Structures are given as C-alpha cells and as structure tokens.
Coordinates of C-alpha atoms in Angstrom, one line a residue:
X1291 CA -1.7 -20.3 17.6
X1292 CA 0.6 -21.3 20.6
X1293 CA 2.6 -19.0 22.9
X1294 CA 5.0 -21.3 23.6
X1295 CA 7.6 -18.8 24.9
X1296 CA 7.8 -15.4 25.8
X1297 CA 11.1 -13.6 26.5
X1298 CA 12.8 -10.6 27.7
X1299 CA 14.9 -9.6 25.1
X1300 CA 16.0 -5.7 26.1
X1301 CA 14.6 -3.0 28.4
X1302 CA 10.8 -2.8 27.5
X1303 CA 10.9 -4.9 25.0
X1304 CA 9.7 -9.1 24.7
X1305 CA 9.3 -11.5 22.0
X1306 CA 7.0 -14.0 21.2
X1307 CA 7.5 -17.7 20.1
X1308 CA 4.4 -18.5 18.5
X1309 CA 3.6 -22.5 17.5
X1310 CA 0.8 -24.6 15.9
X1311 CA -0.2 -26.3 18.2
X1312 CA -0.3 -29.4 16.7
X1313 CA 2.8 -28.9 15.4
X1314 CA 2.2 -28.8 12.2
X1315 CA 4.5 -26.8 9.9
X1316 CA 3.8 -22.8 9.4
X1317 CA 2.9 -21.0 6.5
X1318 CA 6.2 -20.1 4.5
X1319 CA 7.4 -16.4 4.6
X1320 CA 9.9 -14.3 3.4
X1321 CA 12.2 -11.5 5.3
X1322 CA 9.6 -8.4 6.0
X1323 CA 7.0 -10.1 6.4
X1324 CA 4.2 -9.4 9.9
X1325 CA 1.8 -10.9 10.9
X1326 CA -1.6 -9.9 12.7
X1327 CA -2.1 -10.8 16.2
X1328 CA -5.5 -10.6 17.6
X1329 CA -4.9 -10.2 21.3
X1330 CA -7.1 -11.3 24.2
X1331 CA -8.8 -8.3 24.3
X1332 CA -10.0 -8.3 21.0
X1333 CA -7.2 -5.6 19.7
X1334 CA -5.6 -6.3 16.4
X1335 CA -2.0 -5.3 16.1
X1336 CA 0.8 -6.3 13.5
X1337 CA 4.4 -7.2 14.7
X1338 CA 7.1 -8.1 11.9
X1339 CA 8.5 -11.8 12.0
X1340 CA 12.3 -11.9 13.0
X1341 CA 13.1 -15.5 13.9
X1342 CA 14.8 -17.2 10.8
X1343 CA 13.0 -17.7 7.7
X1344 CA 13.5 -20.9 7.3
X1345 CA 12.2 -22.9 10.5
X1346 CA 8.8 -23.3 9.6
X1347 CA 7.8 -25.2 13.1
X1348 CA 7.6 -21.2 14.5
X1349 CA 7.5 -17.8 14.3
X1350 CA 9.1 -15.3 16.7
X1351 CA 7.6 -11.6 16.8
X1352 CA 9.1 -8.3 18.9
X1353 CA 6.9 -5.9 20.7
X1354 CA 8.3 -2.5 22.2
X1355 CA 6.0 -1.2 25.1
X1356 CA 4.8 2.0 24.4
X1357 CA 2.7 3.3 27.3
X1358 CA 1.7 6.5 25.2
X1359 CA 0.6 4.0 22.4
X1360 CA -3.1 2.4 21.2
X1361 CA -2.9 -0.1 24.4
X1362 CA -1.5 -3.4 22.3
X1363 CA 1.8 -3.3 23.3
X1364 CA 1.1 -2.7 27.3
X1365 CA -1.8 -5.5 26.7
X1366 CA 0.9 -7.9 25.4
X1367 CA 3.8 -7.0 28.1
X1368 CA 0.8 -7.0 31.2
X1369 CA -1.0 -10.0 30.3
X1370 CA 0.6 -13.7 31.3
X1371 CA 0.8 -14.8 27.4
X1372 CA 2.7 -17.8 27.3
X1373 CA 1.0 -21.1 26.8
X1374 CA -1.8 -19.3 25.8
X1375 CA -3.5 -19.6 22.2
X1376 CA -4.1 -16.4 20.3
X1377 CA -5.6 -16.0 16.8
X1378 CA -3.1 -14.4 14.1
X1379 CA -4.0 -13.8 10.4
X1380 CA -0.6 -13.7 7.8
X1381 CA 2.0 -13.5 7.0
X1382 CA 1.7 -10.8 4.7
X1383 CA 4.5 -8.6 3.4
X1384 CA 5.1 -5.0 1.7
X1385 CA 8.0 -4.7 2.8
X1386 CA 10.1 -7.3 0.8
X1387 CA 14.0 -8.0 0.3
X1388 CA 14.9 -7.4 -3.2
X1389 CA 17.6 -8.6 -5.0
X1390 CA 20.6 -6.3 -5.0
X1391 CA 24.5 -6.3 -5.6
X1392 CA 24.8 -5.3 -1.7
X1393 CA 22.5 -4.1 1.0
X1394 CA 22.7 -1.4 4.0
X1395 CA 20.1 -1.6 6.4
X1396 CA 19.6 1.3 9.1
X1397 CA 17.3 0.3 12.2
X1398 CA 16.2 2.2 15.1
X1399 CA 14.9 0.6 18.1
X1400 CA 12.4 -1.7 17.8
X1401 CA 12.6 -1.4 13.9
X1402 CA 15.3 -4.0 13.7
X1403 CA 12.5 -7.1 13.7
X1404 CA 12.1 -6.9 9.9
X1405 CA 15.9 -5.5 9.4
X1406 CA 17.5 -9.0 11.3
X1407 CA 15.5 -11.5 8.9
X1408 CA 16.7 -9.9 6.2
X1409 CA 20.4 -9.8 7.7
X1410 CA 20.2 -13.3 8.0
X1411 CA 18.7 -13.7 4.4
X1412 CA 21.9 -11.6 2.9
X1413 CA 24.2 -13.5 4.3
X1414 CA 22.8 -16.6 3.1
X1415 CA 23.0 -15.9 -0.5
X1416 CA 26.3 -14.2 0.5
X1417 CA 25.6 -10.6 -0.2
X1418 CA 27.9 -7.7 0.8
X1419 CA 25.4 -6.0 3.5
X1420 CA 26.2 -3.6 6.7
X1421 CA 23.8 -2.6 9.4
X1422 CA 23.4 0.3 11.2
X1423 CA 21.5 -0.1 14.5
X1424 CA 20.5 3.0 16.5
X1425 CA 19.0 3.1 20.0
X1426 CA 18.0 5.3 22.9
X1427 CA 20.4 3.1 25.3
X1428 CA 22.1 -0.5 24.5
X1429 CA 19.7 -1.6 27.1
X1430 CA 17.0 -0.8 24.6
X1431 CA 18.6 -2.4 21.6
X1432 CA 17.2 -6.3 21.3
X1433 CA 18.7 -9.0 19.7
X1434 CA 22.3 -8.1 19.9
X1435 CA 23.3 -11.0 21.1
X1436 CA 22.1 -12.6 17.7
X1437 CA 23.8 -9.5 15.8
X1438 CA 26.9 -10.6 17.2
X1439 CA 26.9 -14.3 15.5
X1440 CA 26.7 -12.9 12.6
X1441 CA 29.4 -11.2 11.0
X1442 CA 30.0 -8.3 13.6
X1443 CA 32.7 -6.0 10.9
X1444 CA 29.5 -5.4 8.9
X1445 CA 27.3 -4.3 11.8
X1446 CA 27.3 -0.7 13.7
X1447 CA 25.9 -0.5 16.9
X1448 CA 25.5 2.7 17.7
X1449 CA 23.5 4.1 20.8
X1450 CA 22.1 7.4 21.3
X1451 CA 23.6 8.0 24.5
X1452 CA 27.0 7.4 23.3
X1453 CA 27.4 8.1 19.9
X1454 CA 24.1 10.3 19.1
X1455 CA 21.8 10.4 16.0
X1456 CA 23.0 8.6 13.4
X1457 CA 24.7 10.4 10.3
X1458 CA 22.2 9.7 8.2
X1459 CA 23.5 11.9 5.4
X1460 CA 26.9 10.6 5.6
X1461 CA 26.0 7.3 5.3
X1462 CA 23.9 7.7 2.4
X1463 CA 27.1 9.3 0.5
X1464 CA 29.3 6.6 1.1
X1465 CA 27.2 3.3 0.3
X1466 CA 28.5 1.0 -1.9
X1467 CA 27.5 1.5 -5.3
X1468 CA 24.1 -0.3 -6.8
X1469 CA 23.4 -0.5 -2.8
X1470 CA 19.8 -0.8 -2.0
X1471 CA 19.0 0.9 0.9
X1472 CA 16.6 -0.6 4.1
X1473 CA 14.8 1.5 6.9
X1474 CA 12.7 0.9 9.6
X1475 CA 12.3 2.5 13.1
X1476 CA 10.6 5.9 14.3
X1477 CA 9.2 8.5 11.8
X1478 CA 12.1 10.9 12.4
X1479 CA 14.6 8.2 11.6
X1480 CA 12.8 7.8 8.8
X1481 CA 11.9 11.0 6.9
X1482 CA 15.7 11.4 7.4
X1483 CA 16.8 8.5 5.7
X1484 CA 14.2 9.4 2.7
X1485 CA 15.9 13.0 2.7
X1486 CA 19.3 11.7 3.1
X1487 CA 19.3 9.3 0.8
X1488 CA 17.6 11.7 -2.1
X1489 CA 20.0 14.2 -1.4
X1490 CA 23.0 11.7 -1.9
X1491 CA 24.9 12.0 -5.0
X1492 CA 24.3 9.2 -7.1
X1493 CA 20.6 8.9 -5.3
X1494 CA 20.2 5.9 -3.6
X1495 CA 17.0 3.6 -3.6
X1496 CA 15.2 3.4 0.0
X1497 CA 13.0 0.9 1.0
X1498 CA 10.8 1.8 4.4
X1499 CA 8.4 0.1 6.7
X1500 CA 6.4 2.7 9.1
X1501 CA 5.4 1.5 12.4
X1502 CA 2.8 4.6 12.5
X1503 CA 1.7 7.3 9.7
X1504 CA 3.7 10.1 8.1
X1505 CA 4.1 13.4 9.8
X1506 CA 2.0 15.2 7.1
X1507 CA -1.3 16.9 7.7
X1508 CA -4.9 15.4 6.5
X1509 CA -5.7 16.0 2.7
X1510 CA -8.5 17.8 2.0
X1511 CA -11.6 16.6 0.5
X1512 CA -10.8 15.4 -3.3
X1513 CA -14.3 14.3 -4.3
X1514 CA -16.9 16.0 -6.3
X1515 CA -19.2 17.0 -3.7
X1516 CA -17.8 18.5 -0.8
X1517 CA -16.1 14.9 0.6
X1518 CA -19.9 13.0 1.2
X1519 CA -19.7 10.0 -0.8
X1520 CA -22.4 6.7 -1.1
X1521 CA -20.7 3.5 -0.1
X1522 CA -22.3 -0.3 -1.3
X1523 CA -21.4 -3.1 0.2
X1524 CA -21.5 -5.7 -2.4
X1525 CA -22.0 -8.9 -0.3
X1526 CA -25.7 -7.2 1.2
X1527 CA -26.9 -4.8 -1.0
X1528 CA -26.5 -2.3 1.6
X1529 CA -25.8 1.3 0.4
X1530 CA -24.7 3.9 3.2
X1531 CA -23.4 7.6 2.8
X1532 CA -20.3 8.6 4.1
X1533 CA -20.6 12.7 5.4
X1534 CA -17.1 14.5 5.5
X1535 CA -16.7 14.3 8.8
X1536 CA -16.9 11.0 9.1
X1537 CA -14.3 7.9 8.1
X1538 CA -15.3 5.2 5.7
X1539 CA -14.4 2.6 8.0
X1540 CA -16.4 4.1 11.1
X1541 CA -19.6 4.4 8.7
X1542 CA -18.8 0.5 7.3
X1543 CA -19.1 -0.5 10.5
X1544 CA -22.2 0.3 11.0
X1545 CA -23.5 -1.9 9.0
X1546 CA -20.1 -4.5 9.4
X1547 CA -19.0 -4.2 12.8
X1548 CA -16.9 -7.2 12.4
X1549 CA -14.9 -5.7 9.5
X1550 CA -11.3 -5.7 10.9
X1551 CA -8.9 -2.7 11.7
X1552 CA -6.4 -1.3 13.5
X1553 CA -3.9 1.5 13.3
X1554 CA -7.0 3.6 12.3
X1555 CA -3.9 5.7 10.4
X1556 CA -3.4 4.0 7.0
X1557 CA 0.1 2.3 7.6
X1558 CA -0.7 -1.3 8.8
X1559 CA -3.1 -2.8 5.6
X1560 CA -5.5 -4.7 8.4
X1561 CA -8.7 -3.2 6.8
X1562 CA -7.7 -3.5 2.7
X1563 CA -10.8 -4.4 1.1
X1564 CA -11.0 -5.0 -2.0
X1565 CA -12.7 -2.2 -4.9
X1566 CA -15.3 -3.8 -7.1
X1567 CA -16.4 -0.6 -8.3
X1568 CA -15.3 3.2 -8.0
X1569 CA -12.2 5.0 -7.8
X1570 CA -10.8 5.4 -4.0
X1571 CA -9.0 8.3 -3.5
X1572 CA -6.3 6.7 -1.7
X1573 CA -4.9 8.7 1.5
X1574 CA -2.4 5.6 3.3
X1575 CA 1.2 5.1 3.7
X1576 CA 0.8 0.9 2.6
X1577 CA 0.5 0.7 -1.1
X1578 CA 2.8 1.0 -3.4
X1579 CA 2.0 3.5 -6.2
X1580 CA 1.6 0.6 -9.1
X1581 CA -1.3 -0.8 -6.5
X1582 CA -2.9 2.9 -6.3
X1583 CA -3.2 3.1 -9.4
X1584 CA -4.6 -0.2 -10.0
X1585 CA -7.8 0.9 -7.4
X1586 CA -8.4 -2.8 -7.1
X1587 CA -8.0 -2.2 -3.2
X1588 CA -7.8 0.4 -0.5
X1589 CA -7.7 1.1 3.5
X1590 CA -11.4 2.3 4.5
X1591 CA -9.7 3.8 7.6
X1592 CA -8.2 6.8 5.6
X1593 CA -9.3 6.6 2.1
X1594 CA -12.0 7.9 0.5
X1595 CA -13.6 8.2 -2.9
X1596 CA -13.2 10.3 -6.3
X1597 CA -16.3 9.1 -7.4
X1598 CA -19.8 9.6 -6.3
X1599 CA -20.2 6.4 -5.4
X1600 CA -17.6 3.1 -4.3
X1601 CA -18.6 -0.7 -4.0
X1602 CA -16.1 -3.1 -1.8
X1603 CA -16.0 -7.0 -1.3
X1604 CA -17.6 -6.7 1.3

C-alpha cells in the first residue's frame, strides 16, 4: 500500500493517506472499521479509518504520538513515510454503527478517528446525532476543521483547558430517547461513559472501542491444573505446554515465530486464531460475549484454556 500523503492534522498528531498503488479500488468498509499497519520496523499497529466511507480509491488513518507508548506511534511520526509502501491487513471491524432512531457520540482525543466516519455516516441517512469532542487543548483536537462542515449545532467542542472533563453523567440523562450511545478515547473517558450511562435513568446502550486494555487486574488461573495447559498446533502436529507463568502467544511462538501480534493486552484482535478444539478461557476486551461463547476463536496473547488441552488453526 502507498503513502501518498502524510499530514499534520493537530499538535502530535498526523494522518495517513494510504493508496493502491496501481490505483485500483480498496476493499469496501464500513464506519469503525481499522486496519493493521505493519510498519518499517516490523511493528504491527491498528489505526481506525476516518476518511469517508465511500471513496474507495483511499484510506486515511490518525495516529497520536505517544512517547510513553509501545514505539508505533513515535516510529510512524519519526520516520519519512510518505511515498513509501507499507503492508496493511483489513479492514476489519468490532466496532460497528448500528441502526438507531438517533446517535450521541462522545470522543476524546485521538478517539474521534472511528467517531467522524460514523458522523458522516448519520448524516447521510439523515439521523438526529450530536457529538461530544473532548481534548487536552484545541491544539490537540484533529479534524475540526472537517467537524465544522458538517452540521456544527449538533457538535460540542469542548477542551479540557477551557471547559474541563466532560459531564459525562449529565449527558447520559439527557439523550434523546432510543439514543444509542458511541465512545471512544482514553480508558478513563471510558469506564465513565460505561458508569454514566448505566447509572442513567432509562439506561442507555453504549457502544466502546478501547485503544488499550481495561484498568482491571489479571484473572487468576481458571483451568484445572494449576493454569499449565498443552497447546496443538493443528497445521504441524506440534504439541507444546503452556506453564502458568508464561503467555500462550509467547510459548506459540516458539514454534510459530511468524504468528502475528501486537498490543500483547487483548484489545486489538491482531492474533485471533481460530479454536478447532478446546474451550479457551477467554481473558480480552475484543469479543463480543455471543463470540465467547461460541469458542470458535480467541487472542493467544491473554487467553488461556479451561481444558487440558486446546488445538488452533494454526
């Protein structure tokens, strides 16, 4: 794939333009959606698609720099990208726009990327939406100037420095009714949206997308014997045993080191493999509960396994 532009679109943060470059036409996609870049380095990181749906000649992807972070974001703001080809894999999507009587959609920082495709996606089909955008500084909040085309009496910019943490709570009471509810942006954000918008009276129904895991500690061992489980890998034969102290990914590895990863936390669904056999004891933040229970996949970075023994695709 073709960087054919980067730009500067706020304090620390850029976008990328990304092309075939033959100029054929992209895979479709629909508002949520990421995709998986695989960096010059080698690194895997997922960045959600914000450009419009429906130009399929491109996508366009924001990346915050976070110094303090896994290295992907400084890798992507320090290194001269553009006009350079990169490998992505995608789009995939958990994180989709259902179909509702009217939306509100809360973003912090860097979390609007999925929030302004699926602004843009409302107000096609003409649905009653509002946003609320939150941000350390204005200079921090991208892709205003877009926000402003659209229609600016549904949309709340509202900077921390100015107008401080967003009133979550009060927002959640005072919804439209039948209002589905969108969230994405910083784990604190977050967890307060989920409380806010249980707490609300009627309830309202949130939808989230986590740029890292939940602030909860580690679950304990769940299998039968002390947490050591055997692992097959279906495609070789190979069987390996995974001690308690040690990941199911990092043992896999041994044996795969090409299988792809990387959050290492359970949030970003790179290394889903599909279950052929066993019952994974399922430990992310990416499925959805009807696709736990199913146990036809799982994320071998933080999952592990009921059963004695689990077989993957792999």
């Amino acid at each position: 794939m073709l960087i054919e532009k980067v730009t500067a679109e706020a304090s620390s943060v850029l976008s990328l333009t990304l092309t075939d470059p033959s100029g054929a036409d992209l895979p479709a996609w629909e508002p949520g959606a990421h995709i998986d870049l695989i960096l010059p380095s080698g690194l895997i990181r997922q960045y959600s698609l914000c450009g419009p749906a429906d130009d399929r000649g491109r996508y366009r992807v924001g990346v915050l720099r976070v110094d303090t972070g896994r290295g992907g974001s400084v890798e992507v703001h320090e290194t001269a990208l553009e006009g350079r080809t990169i490998d992505i894999r995608g789009p995939r999507n958990n994180f989709p726009l259902r179909p509702a009587p009217a939306y509100v959609f809360l973003a912090g920082g860097i979390g609007i990327t999925p929030i302004l495709a699926m602004i843009r996606a409302a107000s096609a089909a003409g649905t009653p939406w509002t946003l609320y955008y939150g941000g350390r500084t204005l200079e921090h909040m991208a892709f205003r100037d877009e926000l402003a085309l659209l229609d600016e009496g549904n949309i709340h910019i509202l900077p921390q420095d100015v107008h401080g943490i967003i009133d979550l709570a009060a927002i959640a009471a005072e919804g439209p009714d039948g209002a589905q509810y969108y969230c994405c942006g910083p784990e604190p954000m977050i967890a307060a949206a989920e409380q806010a918008c249980v707490a609300s009276n009627p309830p309202r129904e949130l939808h989230v997308e986590r740029f890292g895991a939940q602030q909860t500690p580690p679950a304990p061992p769940t299998s039968q014997h002390g947490g050591e489980f055997e692992v097959e890998l279906a495609q070789s034969g190979t069987v390996l045993t995974v001690p308690p102290e040690r990941t199911l990914l990092d043992v896999v590895r041994q044996a795969r080191p090409d299988v792809p990863f990387s959050c290492e936390a359970g949030y970003c669904g790179t290394c889903e493999t599909r279950v052929l056999a066993g019952e994974p004891d399922h430990r992310d933040d990416y499925l959805e509960e009807e696709e736990r229970a199913a146990c036809n996949t799982m994320m071998i970075c933080v999952s592990r396994s009921r059963s004695p023994r689990i077989v993957l695709d792999l």
